[in-house]
XYZ file of C-alpha atoms in Angstrom:
486
model
C -33.249 -64.309 29.541
C -29.316 -64.492 30.829
C -26.873 -67.108 29.933
C -25.918 -67.357 33.870
C -29.863 -68.170 34.504
C -29.406 -70.729 31.480
C -26.656 -72.301 33.274
C -24.048 -71.417 31.004
C -21.398 -68.965 32.397
C -20.784 -65.391 30.870
C -18.053 -64.563 28.768
C -14.877 -62.683 29.402
C -15.391 -59.730 28.090
C -12.096 -58.431 26.613
C -11.798 -55.042 25.597
C -8.739 -54.446 22.900
C -7.672 -50.637 22.129
C -6.454 -50.664 19.095
C -6.767 -53.064 15.763
C -3.298 -53.605 13.905
C -1.678 -56.730 14.228
C -0.795 -56.821 18.265
C -4.242 -55.906 18.406
C -5.906 -59.123 16.217
C -3.107 -61.587 17.167
C -4.224 -61.308 20.787
C -8.101 -61.323 19.834
C -7.028 -64.590 17.746
C -5.031 -65.914 21.082
C -8.368 -65.206 23.535
C -10.892 -67.042 20.855
C -8.400 -69.820 20.348
C -8.159 -71.188 23.923
C -11.175 -73.817 24.780
C -10.915 -73.054 28.607
C -12.732 -69.817 29.358
C -15.565 -68.464 27.218
C -14.682 -64.894 26.120
C -16.588 -62.411 24.335
C -14.208 -59.518 22.496
C -14.580 -55.921 20.872
C -12.014 -54.362 19.428
C -11.923 -50.656 19.044
C -9.695 -48.516 17.125
C -9.945 -44.531 16.614
C -9.705 -45.233 12.479
C -12.447 -46.335 11.226
C -10.252 -48.945 9.069
C -9.160 -51.855 10.289
C -5.424 -53.459 10.560
C -3.468 -50.790 11.699
C 0.112 -50.843 10.193
C -0.634 -53.587 7.807
C -2.716 -51.103 5.907
C -1.425 -47.779 6.687
C 2.757 -49.200 7.226
C 3.577 -51.591 5.186
C 5.077 -50.215 1.622
C 2.064 -50.366 -1.442
C 4.746 -52.983 -3.220
C 4.876 -55.195 -0.698
C 1.056 -56.947 -1.190
C 2.454 -60.270 -0.274
C 3.474 -59.055 3.646
C -0.634 -57.214 3.743
C -1.697 -60.681 2.749
C -1.587 -61.168 6.791
C -4.903 -59.410 6.647
C -6.675 -62.955 5.460
C -5.868 -63.971 9.046
C -7.219 -60.800 10.469
C -10.723 -61.619 8.381
C -10.851 -64.920 9.649
C -10.909 -63.443 13.259
C -13.357 -60.671 12.728
C -16.248 -63.515 11.214
C -15.841 -65.290 14.511
C -19.129 -64.280 16.423
C -17.279 -63.898 19.676
C -15.170 -61.036 17.894
C -16.570 -57.334 17.639
C -14.856 -54.088 15.600
C -16.035 -50.340 16.196
C -13.634 -48.196 14.133
C -13.927 -44.100 14.384
C -14.197 -44.319 18.255
C -11.704 -42.217 20.266
C -10.699 -44.389 22.922
C -9.607 -41.281 26.096
C -11.977 -39.253 24.652
C -15.598 -41.110 22.978
C -14.834 -44.151 25.520
C -13.084 -42.908 29.061
C -10.851 -45.524 30.549
C -13.913 -45.329 33.352
C -16.506 -46.479 30.717
C -14.011 -49.393 29.691
C -14.080 -50.103 33.114
C -17.422 -50.009 33.079
C -17.968 -52.364 30.218
C -14.895 -54.914 30.212
C -13.352 -57.582 32.788
C -10.180 -56.715 31.066
C -8.744 -53.916 28.283
C -5.531 -55.370 26.041
C -4.055 -52.087 25.079
C -2.555 -52.382 21.392
C -2.252 -49.074 19.817
C 1.244 -49.118 18.744
C 3.883 -46.558 18.219
C 2.149 -43.525 16.406
C 5.079 -40.978 16.839
C 8.465 -41.068 15.958
C 12.287 -39.785 17.583
C 13.721 -36.663 16.725
C 17.359 -36.083 15.618
C 17.960 -33.764 18.286
C 20.246 -31.682 15.830
C 20.180 -27.662 14.825
C 17.928 -27.230 11.540
C 15.465 -29.774 12.231
C 12.096 -27.185 11.577
C 13.743 -26.167 8.300
C 10.956 -26.948 5.334
C 11.789 -30.116 3.769
C 12.935 -31.792 6.768
C 10.274 -34.678 7.548
C 9.589 -37.649 9.865
C 9.590 -40.863 7.345
C 6.377 -41.951 9.877
C 4.365 -39.186 8.396
C 5.829 -40.436 4.469
C 4.631 -43.046 5.285
C 1.218 -42.132 6.158
C 1.117 -40.171 3.543
C 1.658 -42.701 0.733
C -0.636 -45.303 2.195
C -3.172 -42.883 2.621
C -3.681 -42.925 5.929
C -5.906 -40.101 7.100
C -3.831 -38.014 9.410
C -1.094 -37.665 6.819
C -3.350 -36.479 3.963
C -3.182 -32.982 3.795
C 0.513 -33.077 3.681
C 3.001 -31.840 1.312
C 6.247 -32.987 0.390
C 8.166 -30.896 -2.419
C 9.147 -34.165 -4.419
C 8.946 -32.042 -7.430
C 12.127 -29.707 -6.801
C 13.975 -31.775 -4.972
C 17.296 -33.301 -6.858
C 18.807 -35.106 -3.602
C 17.172 -36.517 -0.779
C 18.812 -38.415 2.655
C 17.161 -40.663 4.380
C 18.462 -41.031 8.233
C 18.482 -44.134 9.437
C 18.909 -48.039 9.214
C 16.066 -49.902 9.553
C 13.628 -51.237 7.272
C 11.259 -48.074 7.470
C 14.352 -46.247 5.631
C 14.957 -48.771 3.359
C 11.163 -48.590 2.797
C 11.414 -44.901 2.161
C 14.024 -44.637 0.149
C 12.658 -47.390 -2.099
C 9.705 -45.581 -2.281
C 11.583 -42.734 -3.907
C 13.771 -44.487 -5.754
C 11.598 -47.205 -7.717
C 10.238 -46.681 -11.181
C 6.785 -45.121 -11.035
C 5.170 -47.494 -13.128
C 5.834 -50.332 -10.644
C 4.030 -48.243 -8.050
C 1.438 -47.159 -10.439
C 0.158 -50.792 -10.568
C -0.284 -50.519 -6.468
C -2.242 -49.501 -3.653
C -0.110 -46.249 -3.614
C -2.251 -42.537 -2.502
C -2.816 -40.769 -5.637
C -1.395 -37.696 -4.202
C 1.612 -39.470 -3.983
C 1.401 -41.246 -7.449
C 1.395 -38.086 -8.595
C 4.105 -35.904 -7.164
C 6.442 -38.805 -7.832
C 5.557 -39.127 -11.634
C 6.836 -35.024 -11.004
C 9.727 -35.982 -9.523
C 13.450 -35.333 -10.525
C 15.091 -37.389 -7.924
C 18.638 -38.138 -8.802
C 20.253 -39.325 -5.570
C 18.935 -40.006 -2.346
C 21.274 -41.313 0.352
C 20.473 -43.502 3.403
C 22.568 -42.872 6.510
C 23.507 -45.305 9.563
C 25.502 -43.661 12.286
C 27.341 -47.218 12.929
C 28.342 -49.809 10.004
C 26.863 -51.909 8.022
C 27.115 -55.650 10.824
C 24.722 -53.239 13.284
C 22.468 -52.113 10.266
C 18.845 -53.211 11.609
C 16.739 -53.860 8.001
C 16.540 -57.231 7.014
C 18.081 -59.469 4.421
C 15.294 -59.346 1.801
C 14.463 -56.111 2.366
C 18.123 -55.086 1.679
C 17.954 -57.331 -1.749
C 15.072 -55.862 -2.942
C 16.966 -52.084 -3.393
C 19.111 -53.993 -5.938
C 16.116 -54.738 -7.762
C 14.977 -51.628 -8.527
C 14.918 -50.989 -12.272
C 15.454 -47.080 -12.004
C 18.181 -46.862 -9.625
C 21.683 -48.121 -9.009
C 22.716 -48.856 -5.082
C 25.481 -47.519 -4.681
C 27.899 -48.697 -1.321
C 31.342 -47.544 -0.437
C 33.753 -50.686 0.154
C 35.835 -48.546 2.634
C 33.057 -48.363 4.680
C 32.304 -52.005 4.825
C 35.757 -53.065 6.542
C 34.550 -53.853 9.798
C 36.385 -54.138 13.422
C 36.736 -56.801 15.603
C 33.778 -56.742 17.515
C 32.004 -56.125 14.314
C 33.190 -59.182 12.401
C 32.477 -61.229 15.315
C 28.585 -60.549 14.932
C 28.867 -61.299 11.282
C 30.394 -64.603 12.153
C 27.417 -65.581 14.871
C 24.551 -63.897 12.694
C 23.874 -65.763 9.509
C 21.392 -62.539 8.667
C 23.643 -60.156 9.027
C 26.498 -62.024 6.933
C 23.959 -62.358 4.339
C 23.232 -58.365 4.482
C 27.477 -58.004 4.156
C 27.736 -59.831 0.990
C 24.902 -58.446 -0.572
C 26.381 -55.154 0.484
C 30.119 -56.033 -1.132
C 27.732 -57.361 -4.423
C 26.590 -53.458 -4.651
C 29.988 -52.359 -4.299
C 31.301 -54.118 -7.147
C 28.500 -53.340 -9.288
C 28.756 -49.943 -8.968
C 27.104 -47.643 -11.545
C 25.249 -48.944 -14.300
C 23.943 -45.766 -15.896
C 20.387 -45.610 -14.163
C 18.840 -42.928 -13.839
C 18.956 -42.233 -10.115
C 21.397 -43.388 -7.738
C 20.305 -44.968 -3.690
C 23.119 -44.593 -1.651
C 23.728 -46.012 1.122
C 26.332 -44.827 3.942
C 27.439 -45.990 7.010
C 29.311 -44.514 10.101
C 27.758 -41.638 8.983
C 25.933 -39.284 11.399
C 24.211 -36.021 10.728
C 25.235 -33.659 12.917
C 23.576 -30.158 11.330
C 20.952 -29.935 8.841
C 21.761 -25.866 6.854
C 19.165 -23.839 5.605
C 19.052 -21.097 3.226
C 15.702 -18.805 3.216
C 14.386 -21.440 5.989
C 14.447 -24.465 3.741
C 17.245 -27.702 3.809
C 19.793 -26.996 1.186
C 22.504 -29.360 2.742
C 23.318 -31.873 5.835
C 26.336 -31.665 7.542
C 28.029 -35.269 8.476
C 30.641 -36.690 11.199
C 32.528 -39.758 10.018
C 32.332 -42.236 13.276
C 33.936 -44.988 14.408
C 32.758 -47.571 16.224
C 33.924 -48.604 20.242
C 33.021 -52.003 21.415
C 30.909 -51.635 25.150
C 31.143 -53.716 28.005
C 27.360 -55.868 26.494
C 30.016 -56.969 23.308
C 28.006 -54.028 21.069
C 29.055 -51.430 19.496
C 28.816 -47.711 19.830
C 29.738 -44.879 17.487
C 32.123 -42.533 18.129
C 32.470 -39.266 16.373
C 35.798 -38.573 14.377
C 35.695 -34.921 14.017
C 35.528 -36.066 10.119
C 32.862 -33.883 8.229
C 31.158 -33.768 5.197
C 28.510 -31.768 3.492
C 25.845 -33.234 1.547
C 23.382 -31.223 -0.737
C 20.077 -32.411 -0.588
C 16.223 -30.364 -0.687
C 14.361 -33.295 1.191
C 15.533 -34.996 4.813
C 13.645 -37.796 6.164
C 14.246 -38.961 9.862
C 13.970 -42.619 10.265
C 15.352 -43.361 13.710
C 12.706 -44.841 15.593
C 9.087 -44.166 16.459
C 7.622 -44.199 20.124
C 4.175 -44.152 21.729
C 1.958 -41.587 22.856
C 0.033 -41.594 26.364
C -3.394 -42.552 26.346
C -5.739 -40.834 29.233
C -6.021 -42.445 32.782
C -3.045 -45.239 31.860
C 0.480 -45.582 32.749
C 2.985 -44.491 30.697
C 7.145 -44.651 30.683
C 7.722 -41.300 28.998
C 11.474 -42.231 28.318
C 10.778 -45.483 26.796
C 7.628 -44.539 24.991
C 5.488 -47.666 26.249
C 3.360 -48.687 28.745
C 4.951 -49.660 31.932
C 4.431 -53.523 32.149
C 6.035 -56.589 32.659
C 5.447 -59.234 30.339
C 2.019 -57.662 29.636
C 0.851 -56.827 32.784
C 0.505 -53.608 32.736
C 2.231 -51.858 36.017
C 1.380 -49.056 37.818
C 4.657 -46.689 38.280
C 3.737 -45.505 42.032
C 2.816 -49.458 43.965
C 5.159 -51.399 41.548
C 2.301 -53.727 41.226
C -0.007 -55.378 38.519
C -3.068 -53.411 37.626
C -5.937 -55.232 37.894
C -7.537 -56.327 34.796
C -5.151 -54.104 32.282
C -2.886 -55.502 29.539
C -0.730 -54.025 26.820
C 0.708 -56.262 23.351
C 2.519 -55.037 20.331
C 4.911 -51.792 20.261
C 3.201 -50.492 23.349
C 4.174 -52.900 25.560
C 7.980 -53.219 24.156
C 9.135 -50.420 21.855
C 9.211 -50.393 18.184
C 10.434 -53.917 17.557
C 10.668 -56.755 15.266
C 8.116 -57.567 12.331
C 4.863 -58.056 12.052
C 5.171 -61.909 12.631
C 7.017 -60.937 15.743
C 3.488 -60.055 17.686
C 1.857 -63.390 17.494
C 4.122 -64.764 19.971
C 3.852 -61.525 21.822
C 0.226 -61.082 21.934
C 0.140 -64.989 22.960
C 2.238 -64.143 26.505
C 0.071 -61.601 26.678
C -3.469 -63.377 26.825
C -1.577 -66.389 28.684
C -0.924 -64.146 31.699
C -4.705 -62.510 31.490
C -6.382 -66.031 31.033
C -4.252 -67.346 34.245
C -5.959 -64.279 35.846
C -8.766 -64.307 34.459
C -10.883 -66.451 37.518
C -9.979 -63.709 39.911
C -10.557 -60.859 37.488
C -13.352 -58.494 39.304
C -16.347 -59.051 37.119
C -17.838 -55.654 35.051
C -20.515 -54.215 35.967
C -22.507 -53.987 32.489
C -21.433 -56.742 31.262
C -24.694 -56.883 28.730
C -22.865 -56.776 24.462
C -25.460 -54.257 24.365
C -24.842 -52.159 26.959
C -21.709 -51.120 24.488
C -24.064 -50.381 21.275
C -26.260 -48.052 23.350
C -23.150 -46.266 25.041
C -21.993 -45.265 21.537
C -24.897 -44.224 19.615
C -25.167 -41.468 22.312
C -21.329 -40.739 22.139
C -19.915 -42.031 19.190
C -23.202 -41.966 16.347
C -20.666 -42.252 13.767
C -18.855 -45.571 15.461
C -18.075 -48.165 12.577
C -18.992 -51.475 12.862
C -17.384 -54.386 10.841
C -19.586 -55.201 7.876
C -19.802 -51.109 7.519
C -15.631 -51.763 7.048
C -16.793 -54.598 4.705
C -18.757 -52.094 2.350
C -15.445 -49.882 1.895
C -13.387 -51.964 1.523
C -15.677 -53.702 -1.547
C -15.559 -49.885 -2.745
C -12.454 -49.407 -2.769
C -11.554 -52.315 -4.750
C -14.150 -51.291 -6.875
C -12.567 -47.796 -7.527
C -8.683 -49.722 -8.381
C -10.291 -52.171 -11.124
C -10.599 -49.351 -14.226
C -6.746 -48.832 -13.166
C -5.979 -52.460 -12.605
C -4.740 -51.580 -9.215
C -5.389 -53.508 -6.152
C -7.775 -51.073 -4.576
C -7.713 -47.014 -4.768
C -8.036 -46.239 -0.817
C -9.761 -43.582 1.024
C -7.818 -41.180 2.984
C -10.045 -38.721 4.805
C -12.165 -40.158 7.638
C -15.507 -37.816 5.991
C -15.086 -39.643 2.829
C -15.143 -42.996 4.386
C -17.884 -42.708 6.575
C -20.259 -41.549 3.305
C -18.632 -44.376 1.863
C -20.310 -46.091 4.203
C -23.860 -44.655 3.863
C -23.166 -43.524 8.118
C -25.567 -40.281 8.003
C -25.268 -37.437 10.470
C -26.752 -38.694 13.540
C -24.856 -42.298 12.658
C -25.879 -45.763 10.639
C -27.719 -48.367 13.095
C -25.179 -50.651 14.640
C -28.153 -52.797 16.096
C -26.700 -55.865 13.554
C -23.779 -56.396 15.611
C -25.679 -57.428 18.405
C -26.048 -60.640 17.592
C -22.632 -61.597 18.722
C -21.191 -62.436 21.676
C -24.376 -64.404 22.328
C -23.810 -67.727 24.703
C -24.539 -70.092 22.036
C -21.468 -69.253 20.210
C -19.057 -69.164 23.170
C -16.499 -72.137 23.831
C -17.681 -73.999 26.443
C -15.280 -74.663 29.421
C -13.567 -78.017 30.036
């Protein structure tokens, strides 16, 4: 008997595309409210959930990863199902989503990176931070990449955000410290062979405009294997920057730490982590196809009409010898088939989370966005909670007028996936993999040893050639587990 026949309104069926923080926070907001019964299916193209918490947070930051406990609680709710290893736009098309769900929330983040746009960017030894972070975090997309860390003496990281700090810190950190984390085995082996002596971090603007957070900056000074070097002349502030320091406590704390590093100087540690400001790379210099140096231009800051500051080159140049360069100058989203996309901004066009039709300038009924694909790559993991709530509030306001999906039986999507992606991964499948990774880590006193290839993940979950049965997941989304309307 259907829920409607029993007198219980059928739940609003919502698909969330992306199982990272923004997707999980959206799911949490949906099931926390008491007014509208909901059923939520979360899809991800990878077999593993939790997105950047698993594949973006640095391995030596386990406290940040503890947010997974919140997501695990959300996943345990009977109104929420997880389907991994499902390629939305391929295995599950936009038309399929509209057929099975009353509303769709896009939460697939920003998986590409921005380039420097300077000569020499195609030389061997030039990489994106996206690639390196994915590699050391066992992301399947980057498992086969190689970084010539063993032969590098000098490395340049371009960028002044937390991602740049993470990359620099991983390269500078003592290997024994990293060996106690869940860093990829391949990365750990490469770092054991490393002879890196200098790591430069370049920011095109001044220290007051740097976007790294104070805890991240302070943590650099705690690396036992590296001295943090800051040049006092690059900490001098123009009037606009001084106003910024006076108004923002976090910026003032950054400046305080930077001055402490400048005063501390060299103490004889085996590596140097050199933070440079007002320096833009303008050319990457190669020999025999490989990177050997980066040419940088010294900048000054000019105030803008909105009381900000922009970097302007002075014509004063410097060349830094380097063997590897990582660009960390921003992420950008990638389009999903049949979903509007703003190529310039790298986001889905939206107003506060409602997806907008670029032609009509009107909201597309039943489609929403959260996280980086909504607002661009800004904020920390916790920023996504309020962001997701904003979108969910709009969705719930729209709910009474949303057209209901033609095929709303929760069993239908299970049958569909059996046909189109028999190796779709349920949350219980993921729990098997999770336990396996933790067990692999115990002999090495590590929190886990991650699988970094999809085929190995599926094998560890016992997925056969024709896919494991997902029938056990069909018990979720039954009306008895729904919130009753008030």
